[in-house]
Coordinates of N, CA and C in Angstrom, one line a residue:
M71 N 56.0 -159.7 12.1 CA 54.2 -159.4 11.3 C 54.6 -160.1 9.7
V72 N 56.0 -160.1 9.2 CA 56.0 -161.2 8.5 C 55.8 -162.6 9.1
E73 N 56.5 -162.8 9.4 CA 57.3 -163.9 10.7 C 54.7 -164.7 11.0
S74 N 54.4 -163.5 11.6 CA 53.2 -164.5 11.5 C 52.1 -164.3 10.9
A75 N 52.5 -163.5 9.8 CA 51.3 -164.7 8.4 C 51.8 -166.2 8.0
R76 N 52.8 -165.6 7.7 CA 53.6 -167.8 7.3 C 53.4 -168.1 8.9
R77 N 53.0 -167.7 9.6 CA 53.4 -168.5 10.8 C 51.5 -169.2 10.4
R78 N 50.5 -168.2 10.0 CA 49.2 -168.7 9.9 C 48.8 -169.2 8.7
E79 N 49.7 -169.0 8.1 CA 49.7 -169.5 6.1 C 49.9 -170.6 6.7
G80 N 50.8 -171.2 7.1 CA 51.1 -172.7 7.4 C 50.6 -173.8 8.3
S81 N 49.3 -172.7 8.9 CA 48.4 -173.4 9.8 C 46.9 -173.5 8.8
R82 N 47.3 -172.5 8.2 CA 46.1 -173.2 6.9 C 46.0 -174.4 6.4
S83 N 47.8 -173.9 5.8 CA 47.6 -175.6 4.2 C 47.7 -177.3 6.1
D84 N 48.2 -176.6 6.8 CA 47.8 -177.8 7.2 C 46.3 -178.6 7.7
D85 N 45.8 -177.4 8.0 CA 44.3 -177.5 7.8 C 44.0 -178.6 7.0
R86 N 44.2 -177.4 6.0 CA 43.6 -178.4 4.4 C 44.7 -180.5 4.3
R87 N 45.7 -180.1 5.3 CA 46.4 -182.0 4.8 C 45.4 -182.4 6.0
T88 N 45.5 -181.9 7.2 CA 44.4 -182.8 7.4 C 42.8 -183.3 7.6
A89 N 41.8 -181.6 7.3 CA 40.9 -182.2 6.1 C 41.5 -183.5 4.7
D90 N 42.2 -183.4 4.1 CA 42.2 -184.0 2.7 C 42.4 -186.3 3.3
Q91 N 43.4 -185.7 4.5 CA 44.1 -187.1 5.1 C 42.8 -188.1 6.0
L92 N 41.7 -187.4 6.5 CA 40.6 -187.3 7.0 C 39.7 -187.9 6.6
F93 N 40.2 -187.4 5.1 CA 38.3 -187.5 4.4 C 38.5 -189.1 3.5
D94 N 38.2 -190.3 4.1 CA 38.1 -191.3 3.5 C 37.5 -191.9 1.7
R95 N 38.3 -191.9 1.1 CA 38.4 -192.0 -0.3 C 38.0 -194.0 -0.8
E96 N 38.6 -194.1 0.1 CA 38.3 -196.0 0.1 C 37.0 -196.5 0.3
L97 N 36.2 -196.0 1.4 CA 35.0 -196.7 1.7 C 34.7 -198.1 1.7
D98 N 36.0 -198.5 2.8 CA 35.9 -199.6 3.1 C 35.2 -200.9 3.4
D99 N 34.0 -199.5 4.5 CA 33.6 -200.5 5.9 C 32.2 -200.3 4.6
L100 N 32.1 -200.0 3.6 CA 31.5 -200.3 2.6 C 30.3 -201.5 2.1
P101 N 29.6 -202.6 2.0 CA 29.0 -202.8 0.4 C 29.9 -202.6 -0.6
P102 N 30.3 -203.1 -1.3 CA 30.3 -203.0 -2.4 C 29.9 -202.2 -3.3
E103 N 28.2 -202.7 -3.2 CA 27.5 -202.1 -4.2 C 27.1 -200.7 -3.7
A104 N 27.1 -200.3 -2.7 CA 27.3 -199.3 -1.9 C 28.2 -198.4 -1.2
R105 N 29.6 -198.9 -2.1 CA 30.8 -198.5 -2.2 C 30.8 -197.5 -3.7
W106 N 30.5 -198.3 -4.5 CA 29.7 -198.0 -6.0 C 28.7 -197.1 -6.2
R107 N 28.2 -196.9 -5.7 CA 27.5 -195.6 -5.1 C 27.6 -194.4 -4.5
E108 N 28.4 -194.6 -3.3 CA 28.5 -193.1 -3.0 C 29.5 -192.9 -4.0
W109 N 30.8 -193.6 -4.7 CA 31.4 -192.8 -5.9 C 30.9 -192.2 -6.8
M110 N 29.7 -193.0 -7.6 CA 28.5 -192.6 -7.9 C 28.4 -191.1 -8.2
N111 N 27.8 -190.8 -7.1 CA 27.1 -190.0 -6.2 C 28.0 -188.1 -6.0
R112 N 29.8 -188.0 -6.0 CA 30.6 -187.8 -5.7 C 31.1 -187.4 -6.7
V113 N 31.4 -187.9 -7.7 CA 31.8 -188.0 -8.7 C 30.3 -186.5 -9.9
E114 N 29.4 -186.7 -9.7 CA 28.1 -186.5 -10.4 C 27.9 -185.4 -9.5
A115 N 28.0 -185.0 -8.4 CA 28.0 -183.6 -7.1 C 29.1 -182.7 -7.4
T116 N 30.3 -183.6 -8.1 CA 31.4 -182.6 -8.2 C 31.2 -182.1 -9.4
I117 N 31.2 -182.5 -10.7 CA 30.6 -182.9 -11.7 C 30.1 -181.4 -12.2
F118 N 28.8 -182.0 -11.3 CA 27.6 -180.4 -11.3 C 28.1 -178.6 -10.4
A119 N 28.7 -179.2 -9.6 CA 28.8 -177.7 -9.1 C 30.0 -177.3 -9.3
A120 N 31.6 -177.7 -10.0 CA 32.3 -177.6 -11.7 C 31.3 -176.2 -11.9
S121 N 32.3 -175.3 -12.4 CA 31.8 -174.1 -13.5 C 32.7 -174.5 -14.4
E122 N 33.9 -175.7 -14.9 CA 33.6 -176.0 -15.5 C 33.8 -177.1 -15.8
P123 N 34.6 -178.0 -16.7 CA 34.8 -179.5 -17.2 C 36.3 -179.9 -15.9
V124 N 35.3 -180.7 -15.7 CA 36.1 -181.1 -14.8 C 36.8 -183.0 -15.5
N125 N 38.2 -182.8 -14.4 CA 39.7 -183.6 -15.3 C 39.6 -184.5 -14.7
R126 N 39.9 -185.8 -15.0 CA 39.5 -187.2 -14.6 C 41.1 -187.6 -12.8
E127 N 42.1 -186.3 -13.4 CA 43.2 -186.3 -12.5 C 42.2 -185.5 -10.9
T128 N 41.4 -184.6 -11.1 CA 40.7 -183.8 -9.8 C 39.5 -185.2 -9.6
L129 N 38.7 -185.7 -10.0 CA 37.8 -186.8 -10.1 C 39.2 -188.1 -8.8
A130 N 39.3 -188.2 -9.6 CA 40.8 -189.1 -9.0 C 40.5 -189.4 -7.3
R131 N 40.7 -187.7 -6.9 CA 40.9 -187.4 -6.2 C 39.0 -187.8 -4.3
I132 N 38.4 -188.2 -4.8 CA 38.0 -187.9 -4.6 C 36.0 -189.8 -4.0
V133 N 37.1 -190.6 -4.8 CA 37.5 -192.4 -5.2 C 38.5 -192.9 -4.5
G134 N 38.2 -194.0 -4.3 CA 39.3 -194.9 -3.9 C 40.6 -195.9 -5.1
K135 N 41.0 -195.6 -4.7 CA 42.3 -195.8 -5.6 C 42.1 -196.6 -6.9
S136 N 41.4 -197.9 -6.7 CA 40.4 -198.9 -7.6 C 39.3 -198.6 -8.6
C137 N 38.5 -197.6 -7.8 CA 37.7 -197.2 -9.1 C 38.6 -196.7 -10.5
S138 N 37.9 -197.8 -11.0 CA 37.8 -196.9 -12.4 C 36.5 -195.9 -12.6
I139 N 37.7 -194.2 -12.7 CA 36.5 -192.8 -13.7 C 35.9 -193.2 -14.9
D140 N 35.8 -194.1 -15.3 CA 35.3 -194.1 -17.2 C 33.4 -194.8 -16.3
L141 N 34.9 -196.2 -15.4 CA 33.1 -196.8 -15.0 C 32.2 -196.2 -14.6
L142 N 32.5 -195.3 -13.7 CA 31.6 -195.3 -13.3 C 30.9 -194.2 -14.0
I143 N 32.1 -193.1 -14.4 CA 30.8 -191.8 -15.7 C 29.8 -192.8 -16.7
D144 N 30.3 -194.1 -17.3 CA 29.5 -195.5 -18.2 C 28.1 -195.1 -17.0
D145 N 28.5 -195.7 -15.7 CA 27.2 -195.5 -15.2 C 25.9 -194.8 -14.6
I146 N 26.7 -193.2 -14.5 CA 25.9 -192.2 -14.6 C 25.1 -191.6 -14.9
R147 N 25.8 -190.8 -17.0 CA 25.7 -191.9 -18.2 C 24.0 -192.6 -18.4
E148 N 24.5 -193.7 -18.3 CA 23.2 -194.6 -18.3 C 21.8 -194.0 -17.3
E149 N 22.2 -193.8 -15.9 CA 20.6 -193.5 -15.5 C 20.6 -192.0 -15.4
L150 N 21.6 -191.6 -16.8 CA 20.6 -190.2 -17.2 C 19.6 -191.0 -18.4
R151 N 20.4 -191.8 -19.1 CA 19.4 -191.8 -20.1 C 17.5 -191.2 -20.0
G152 N 17.1 -190.4 -21.1 CA 15.6 -190.0 -20.8 C 16.0 -189.0 -19.5
R153 N 16.4 -188.2 -19.5 CA 16.8 -187.4 -18.7 C 17.8 -186.1 -19.7
P154 N 16.9 -184.6 -19.6 CA 17.6 -183.9 -20.6 C 18.3 -183.3 -20.4
Y155 N 19.4 -184.2 -19.9 CA 20.8 -183.3 -20.2 C 21.7 -184.7 -19.6
D156 N 22.6 -184.3 -19.8 CA 23.4 -185.8 -20.4 C 25.3 -185.5 -19.5
L157 N 26.1 -186.2 -19.6 CA 27.6 -186.3 -18.4 C 28.3 -186.1 -19.8
I158 N 28.9 -184.7 -20.4 CA 29.8 -184.9 -21.7 C 31.2 -184.5 -22.3
A159 N 32.1 -185.6 -22.4 CA 33.8 -185.4 -21.9 C 33.9 -184.0 -23.1
V160 N 34.1 -182.4 -22.9 CA 34.5 -181.9 -23.2 C 35.7 -180.6 -23.0
A161 N 36.4 -180.8 -23.1 CA 37.7 -179.9 -22.9 C 38.6 -180.8 -22.1
G162 N 39.0 -182.0 -22.2 CA 39.9 -182.4 -21.1 C 39.3 -183.0 -20.6
G163 N 37.6 -182.4 -20.3 CA 37.0 -182.6 -18.6 C 35.4 -183.3 -19.6
F164 N 34.9 -182.8 -18.3 CA 33.5 -183.4 -18.1 C 32.7 -182.6 -16.9
R165 N 30.8 -182.5 -18.6 CA 30.4 -181.4 -17.1 C 28.3 -181.7 -17.8
H166 N 27.6 -181.2 -17.4 CA 26.5 -182.0 -17.7 C 26.5 -180.2 -17.9
L167 N 25.7 -181.2 -19.9 CA 25.2 -180.0 -20.9 C 23.5 -181.1 -20.7
T168 N 23.2 -179.6 -21.5 CA 21.5 -180.2 -21.6 C 22.0 -181.3 -23.2
R169 N 20.1 -181.9 -24.0 CA 20.3 -182.3 -25.4 C 19.9 -181.6 -25.7
P170 N 20.0 -181.5 -27.4 CA 20.1 -181.1 -28.2 C 18.2 -180.9 -28.2
A171 N 17.5 -182.2 -28.1 CA 16.2 -181.7 -28.3 C 15.7 -180.5 -28.0
Y172 N 16.8 -180.1 -26.2 CA 15.2 -178.5 -25.5 C 16.1 -177.6 -26.0
A173 N 17.1 -177.4 -26.8 CA 17.8 -176.4 -26.8 C 16.9 -174.8 -28.0
D174 N 15.5 -175.6 -28.3 CA 14.6 -174.1 -28.6 C 13.2 -174.0 -26.9
A175 N 13.7 -174.8 -25.8 CA 13.2 -174.4 -24.5 C 13.6 -173.4 -24.2
I176 N 14.8 -174.0 -24.2 CA 16.3 -173.8 -23.2 C 16.2 -171.5 -24.2
R177 N 16.3 -171.7 -24.9 CA 16.4 -169.8 -25.5 C 15.1 -169.5 -25.2
S178 N 13.8 -170.0 -25.3 CA 12.3 -169.4 -25.1 C 12.8 -168.9 -23.6
A179 N 12.5 -169.1 -23.0 CA 13.0 -169.2 -21.5 C 13.7 -168.7 -21.2
V180 N 14.9 -169.4 -21.4 CA 16.7 -168.2 -21.1 C 17.4 -166.7 -22.1
G181 N 16.8 -167.3 -23.6 CA 17.8 -166.8 -24.5 C 18.7 -168.2 -24.8
G182 N 19.7 -167.5 -26.0 CA 20.3 -168.2 -26.8 C 22.0 -167.7 -25.7
N183 N 22.7 -169.2 -26.3 CA 24.4 -168.0 -26.3 C 24.9 -166.8 -27.0
E184 N 24.7 -166.3 -26.2 CA 25.1 -164.4 -27.1 C 26.4 -164.8 -27.7
R185 N 27.9 -165.3 -27.0 CA 29.3 -165.5 -28.1 C 29.1 -166.7 -29.4
A186 N 27.9 -167.7 -29.6 CA 27.9 -168.3 -30.1 C 26.7 -167.7 -31.3
A187 N 26.5 -166.9 -31.1 CA 25.5 -165.6 -31.7 C 26.7 -164.7 -32.8
D188 N 27.9 -164.7 -32.3 CA 29.0 -162.8 -32.3 C 29.4 -163.8 -33.9
L189 N 29.4 -164.9 -33.8 CA 30.1 -166.2 -34.2 C 30.0 -165.5 -35.9
T190 N 30.7 -164.9 -36.9 CA 29.6 -164.7 -37.5 C 30.2 -166.6 -39.0
Q191 N 29.8 -166.4 -39.8 CA 30.3 -168.1 -41.3 C 31.3 -167.9 -41.4
S192 N 32.2 -167.1 -41.5 CA 33.4 -166.0 -41.8 C 34.6 -166.7 -40.9
E193 N 33.5 -165.8 -39.1 CA 34.7 -166.4 -38.4 C 34.6 -168.1 -37.9
V194 N 33.6 -168.6 -37.9 CA 34.2 -170.3 -38.2 C 34.8 -170.5 -39.1
L195 N 34.8 -170.3 -40.2 CA 35.3 -171.2 -41.3 C 37.5 -170.5 -41.3
V196 N 37.0 -169.6 -40.6 CA 38.6 -169.4 -40.0 C 39.0 -170.1 -38.4
L197 N 38.4 -170.4 -37.4 CA 38.9 -171.1 -36.8 C 38.7 -172.6 -36.7
M198 N 37.5 -173.0 -38.8 CA 38.3 -174.3 -39.1 C 39.4 -174.2 -39.6
C199 N 39.8 -173.9 -40.2 CA 41.3 -173.5 -40.6 C 42.9 -173.3 -39.5
I200 N 42.1 -172.9 -38.5 CA 43.5 -172.8 -37.9 C 43.6 -174.1 -36.6
G201 N 41.9 -174.5 -35.8 CA 41.1 -176.3 -35.9 C 42.3 -177.3 -36.3
Y202 N 42.4 -177.1 -37.3 CA 43.0 -178.1 -38.5 C 44.9 -178.6 -38.8
F203 N 44.5 -176.5 -39.0 CA 46.2 -176.9 -39.0 C 47.2 -175.9 -38.5
Q204 N 46.5 -175.8 -37.1 CA 47.7 -175.3 -36.2 C 48.4 -175.3 -36.0
P205 N 49.7 -175.2 -35.5 CA 49.8 -173.4 -34.9 C 50.4 -172.8 -37.2
I206 N 49.6 -171.8 -37.1 CA 49.6 -171.5 -38.4 C 49.8 -169.3 -38.1
T207 N 50.5 -169.7 -39.4 CA 49.9 -167.8 -39.0 C 49.0 -166.7 -39.9
R208 N 49.1 -165.3 -39.9 CA 47.9 -165.0 -40.4 C 47.7 -164.7 -41.9
G209 N 49.1 -165.3 -42.5 CA 49.5 -164.8 -43.9 C 48.8 -166.3 -44.4
E210 N 48.8 -167.2 -43.3 CA 48.5 -169.0 -44.5 C 47.6 -168.3 -44.4
L211 N 46.9 -168.2 -43.3 CA 45.3 -167.8 -43.1 C 44.3 -167.5 -44.6
S212 N 45.2 -166.3 -45.1 CA 44.9 -165.0 -45.9 C 45.7 -166.2 -47.0
S213 N 45.5 -167.1 -47.3 CA 46.2 -167.4 -48.3 C 45.5 -168.8 -49.2
F214 N 44.8 -169.1 -47.8 CA 43.6 -170.1 -47.7 C 42.4 -169.5 -48.5
F215 N 42.4 -168.4 -47.5 CA 41.1 -167.3 -48.2 C 40.9 -167.2 -49.2
G216 N 43.0 -166.2 -50.2 CA 42.6 -165.7 -50.8 C 41.5 -164.5 -50.7
K217 N 41.5 -164.0 -49.6 CA 41.6 -163.1 -48.9 C 42.3 -162.5 -47.9
E218 N 43.1 -160.9 -47.2 CA 43.6 -160.2 -45.7 C 42.7 -160.8 -44.9
I219 N 43.4 -161.9 -44.2 CA 42.9 -161.6 -42.7 C 43.5 -160.9 -41.5
S220 N 42.4 -159.8 -41.8 CA 42.3 -159.1 -41.1 C 43.9 -159.4 -39.7
R221 N 44.9 -157.7 -38.6 CA 44.6 -158.1 -37.4 C 43.6 -158.0 -36.7
D222 N 42.3 -156.8 -36.8 CA 41.6 -156.9 -35.9 C 40.5 -158.0 -35.8
F223 N 39.7 -158.5 -36.8 CA 40.0 -159.8 -37.5 C 40.3 -160.3 -36.4
I224 N 40.8 -161.3 -36.3 CA 42.9 -162.4 -35.0 C 42.1 -162.0 -33.6
G225 N 42.0 -160.4 -34.4 CA 42.0 -159.6 -32.7 C 40.4 -159.7 -31.7
H226 N 39.6 -159.1 -32.7 CA 38.3 -160.7 -32.0 C 38.4 -161.7 -32.1
L227 N 38.6 -162.5 -32.5 CA 38.8 -164.2 -32.0 C 39.3 -164.4 -30.4
R228 N 40.8 -163.8 -30.6 CA 41.4 -163.8 -28.8 C 40.3 -163.2 -27.8
R229 N 40.3 -162.6 -27.6 CA 39.6 -161.9 -27.6 C 38.2 -162.4 -26.7
A230 N 37.2 -163.1 -28.1 CA 36.9 -163.8 -27.1 C 37.2 -165.6 -26.7
G231 N 38.8 -165.4 -26.6 CA 39.2 -166.4 -25.4 C 38.4 -167.9 -27.1
L232 N 38.7 -167.6 -28.0 CA 38.8 -168.6 -28.6 C 40.6 -169.5 -29.2
I233 N 41.3 -167.7 -29.1 CA 42.7 -168.9 -29.8 C 43.9 -167.8 -29.2
A234 N 45.0 -168.7 -29.3 CA 45.8 -167.5 -28.8 C 47.1 -167.7 -29.5
S235 N 47.8 -166.6 -28.9 CA 49.0 -166.9 -29.9 C 50.4 -168.8 -29.5
G236 N 50.4 -169.0 -31.2 CA 51.8 -169.9 -31.1 C 52.5 -169.5 -31.1
P237 N 54.2 -170.5 -30.9 CA 55.5 -170.1 -31.8 C 55.3 -169.7 -32.2
R238 N 56.7 -168.8 -32.5 CA 57.3 -168.2 -33.8 C 57.5 -169.4 -35.2
S239 N 56.6 -169.1 -35.7 CA 57.2 -169.6 -37.2 C 58.1 -169.0 -37.7
P240 N 58.6 -170.4 -38.3 CA 59.8 -170.5 -38.5 C 60.5 -169.6 -40.0
T241 N 59.6 -168.9 -41.1 CA 59.4 -168.3 -41.9 C 60.3 -166.8 -42.4
P242 N 60.6 -166.8 -42.8 CA 61.5 -165.2 -42.6 C 60.1 -164.6 -42.0
G243 N 61.6 -163.5 -41.0 CA 60.3 -162.7 -40.5 C 59.3 -163.1 -39.5
A244 N 59.3 -165.0 -38.6 CA 59.3 -164.4 -37.7 C 58.1 -164.8 -37.0
P245 N 56.9 -164.7 -38.6 CA 55.4 -164.0 -37.6 C 54.6 -164.8 -36.1
Y246 N 54.4 -164.3 -36.1 CA 53.4 -165.0 -34.6 C 52.1 -166.2 -35.5
T247 N 52.6 -167.5 -35.0 CA 50.8 -168.2 -35.4 C 49.9 -168.2 -34.7
Y248 N 49.3 -168.7 -34.9 CA 48.3 -169.3 -33.9 C 47.3 -170.6 -33.5
V249 N 47.3 -170.8 -32.9 CA 46.2 -172.0 -32.3 C 45.0 -171.9 -31.4
T250 N 44.8 -172.9 -31.1 CA 42.9 -173.1 -30.9 C 42.9 -172.8 -29.1
T251 N 42.4 -172.8 -28.0 CA 42.5 -172.9 -27.3 C 41.4 -173.9 -27.0
K252 N 41.6 -174.3 -25.0 CA 40.1 -175.0 -24.7 C 38.1 -174.4 -24.8
E253 N 38.2 -173.1 -25.0 CA 37.5 -172.0 -25.3 C 36.7 -172.4 -26.7
F254 N 38.3 -173.0 -27.6 CA 37.2 -173.4 -28.2 C 37.0 -174.8 -28.9
L255 N 37.0 -175.7 -27.3 CA 36.8 -176.9 -27.6 C 35.4 -177.0 -27.0
L256 N 35.4 -175.6 -25.7 CA 34.1 -176.2 -25.4 C 33.0 -174.7 -25.9
E257 N 33.0 -174.3 -27.0 CA 32.5 -173.3 -27.6 C 31.8 -174.4 -29.1
F258 N 32.2 -175.5 -29.5 CA 31.9 -177.1 -30.4 C 32.1 -177.8 -29.8
G259 N 31.8 -177.8 -28.5 CA 31.0 -178.5 -28.3 C 32.4 -180.5 -28.3
L260 N 34.0 -180.0 -28.6 CA 34.9 -181.2 -27.8 C 35.5 -181.2 -26.4
D261 N 36.2 -183.2 -26.6 CA 36.6 -183.2 -26.0 C 38.2 -182.6 -26.5
T262 N 38.7 -183.6 -26.8 CA 40.4 -183.0 -27.6 C 40.0 -182.7 -29.4
L263 N 40.7 -182.1 -29.6 CA 40.9 -181.8 -31.4 C 41.0 -182.5 -32.0
R264 N 41.4 -184.3 -31.5 CA 41.4 -185.3 -32.5 C 39.3 -185.7 -32.4
D265 N 38.4 -184.7 -31.2 CA 36.8 -184.5 -32.0 C 36.5 -184.3 -33.3
L266 N 38.0 -183.3 -34.0 CA 37.4 -182.5 -34.9 C 37.2 -184.3 -36.4
P267 N 36.1 -183.6 -37.1 CA 35.8 -184.6 -38.4 C 36.9 -185.0 -38.9
D268 N 37.0 -185.9 -39.0 CA 38.4 -186.7 -40.1 C 38.3 -185.4 -41.8
F269 N 39.4 -185.1 -41.5 CA 40.2 -183.9 -42.7 C 39.4 -185.2 -43.9
E270 N 39.8 -185.8 -43.5 CA 39.9 -186.7 -45.3 C 38.7 -187.0 -45.6
A271 N 37.7 -187.5 -44.3 CA 36.2 -188.3 -44.7 C 35.7 -186.4 -45.2
L272 N 36.1 -185.5 -44.8 CA 35.3 -184.2 -45.3 C 35.8 -184.1 -46.6
E273 N 37.0 -184.4 -47.2 CA 37.8 -184.3 -48.2 C 36.3 -185.9 -49.3
D274 N 36.4 -187.1 -49.5 CA 36.2 -187.3 -50.1 C 34.7 -187.2 -50.2
A275 N 33.7 -187.4 -49.4 CA 32.9 -186.0 -49.1 C 32.8 -184.6 -50.0
G276 N 32.9 -184.4 -50.4 CA 33.5 -183.4 -51.2 C 33.1 -182.1 -50.2
L277 N 33.0 -182.2 -48.9 CA 32.8 -180.3 -47.8 C 34.3 -179.7 -48.5
L278 N 34.9 -180.5 -48.5 CA 35.9 -179.9 -48.0 C 37.2 -180.1 -48.9
S279 N 38.5 -179.2 -49.2 CA 39.2 -179.4 -50.2 C 40.9 -178.6 -50.0
K280 N 41.9 -179.5 -49.2 CA 42.9 -178.5 -49.3 C 43.2 -177.8 -50.2
E281 N 43.7 -178.8 -51.2 CA 44.3 -177.8 -52.3 C 43.2 -176.9 -52.5
K282 N 42.0 -176.8 -52.3 CA 41.4 -175.5 -52.5 C 41.1 -174.6 -51.5
L283 N 41.8 -175.0 -50.5 CA 42.5 -174.7 -49.3 C 42.9 -173.7 -50.2
L284 N 44.5 -174.0 -49.9 CA 45.4 -173.1 -50.6 C 45.5 -173.0 -51.7
A285 N 44.8 -173.1 -52.4 CA 44.5 -171.8 -54.1 C 43.9 -170.8 -53.5
G286 N 42.6 -171.2 -52.3 CA 42.4 -169.9 -52.4 C 41.0 -169.3 -53.0
D287 N 40.7 -171.1 -52.8 CA 39.9 -171.4 -53.8 C 38.3 -172.1 -52.2
I288 N 38.4 -171.6 -51.5 CA 37.5 -171.9 -50.6 C 36.4 -171.3 -50.3
M289 N 34.8 -172.3 -50.7 CA 33.2 -171.0 -51.1 C 33.4 -170.2 -51.5
P290 N 34.5 -169.2 -52.9 CA 33.8 -168.5 -53.7 C 32.5 -167.3 -53.2
D291 N 32.0 -167.5 -53.1 CA 30.8 -166.9 -52.3 C 30.3 -166.6 -51.7
L292 N 31.1 -166.7 -50.7 CA 31.1 -166.5 -49.0 C 32.4 -165.3 -49.3
A293 N 33.3 -166.1 -49.6 CA 34.9 -164.6 -50.2 C 34.2 -162.9 -50.6
G294 N 32.9 -163.2 -51.1 CA 32.6 -162.1 -52.3 C 32.3 -161.3 -51.5
S295 N 31.0 -162.9 -50.6 CA 30.0 -161.9 -49.8 C 29.9 -160.4 -48.6
E296 N 29.4 -159.4 -48.4 CA 29.9 -158.1 -47.5 C 29.2 -158.6 -46.1
E297 N 29.7 -159.2 -45.8 CA 30.1 -160.1 -43.9 C 31.9 -160.4 -45.1
Y298 N 32.0 -161.0 -46.0 CA 33.4 -161.3 -45.8 C 34.3 -160.2 -46.5
R299 N 34.0 -159.4 -47.4 CA 35.0 -157.5 -47.1 C 35.5 -156.9 -46.2
G300 N 33.8 -157.5 -44.8 CA 34.7 -156.9 -43.9 C 35.9 -157.3 -42.9
V301 N 36.3 -158.3 -43.6 CA 37.7 -159.0 -43.1 C 38.9 -158.6 -44.0
E302 N 38.8 -157.9 -45.5 CA 39.8 -157.2 -46.1 C 39.9 -156.4 -45.5
V303 N 41.4 -155.6 -45.1 CA 41.2 -154.1 -44.4 C 42.6 -154.5 -43.9
D304 N 42.6 -152.9 -45.3 CA 44.6 -153.3 -44.9 C 45.9 -152.9 -44.0
E305 N 46.5 -152.9 -43.7 CA 47.5 -153.2 -43.0 C 48.3 -152.4 -42.8

C-alpha cells in the first residue's frame, strides 16, 4: 500500500514536471509586441488571481528569461492610469489595490477593514516603535512609553499577526524580543521596512524624538488617556 502511494505521488510529480516543461515561457513564435503583451497579461492575471502579494520569483516562472519583471510592471501600471485600482508593491510582492479616493465608496458598499478598525492609537504607536527599533523587548517598549506594556497587549498584536517573537535579548534574563511581520507590511501598505518614513526626517520635522521615546516622554496626553491606561497591567 505504501509503495502504491509512492508510485501515485511520483506519477503526479511527473505530470507536474511534464506540464511545466510544455508551458511556453519564451513565446519565440510571436512578434516582439505580441510577446510583450502576452507576458503583461500573464503577470496581471496571476497577480489578480492571487490572495497574497506575488513576488518576482513567482512571476519569473511565467515569462521568458530575457523578460524584465520591473518593466512589465511599469507598463501595466501605465495602462491602469485613470482606473480605480493600481498595482502596488507591498510585503515583498505585487498586488492589486483600489485607490484611496474610492475608500468611502467601498466602505459604504461593503464595509471597512475590521482589523484596521480594531487598532487603537496606542497599538499603532507601539507597532511604530517595534517597526523602527526591532528586535525590541517588552521592557524596552515600556521604557519608551513610560508605562507598562502588558503581556496581554503584546498578545493582542501577536494574535492579529502583526508582530512575532524575535531572538532572545542578550540582556539579563534573556527576554524575548519582538519583530514585525509580513502582515504588518500588508496592514500599512509597505513593500519593505525600508519604506517606513525616515526616522531622521520625522525628528527634523518635530514629529518624533528618539530622546523623548527613551525618556518615556512620547505623547504624554495619550499616556494619560483612558485608552492608554488599558495598556498598564500588573504582571
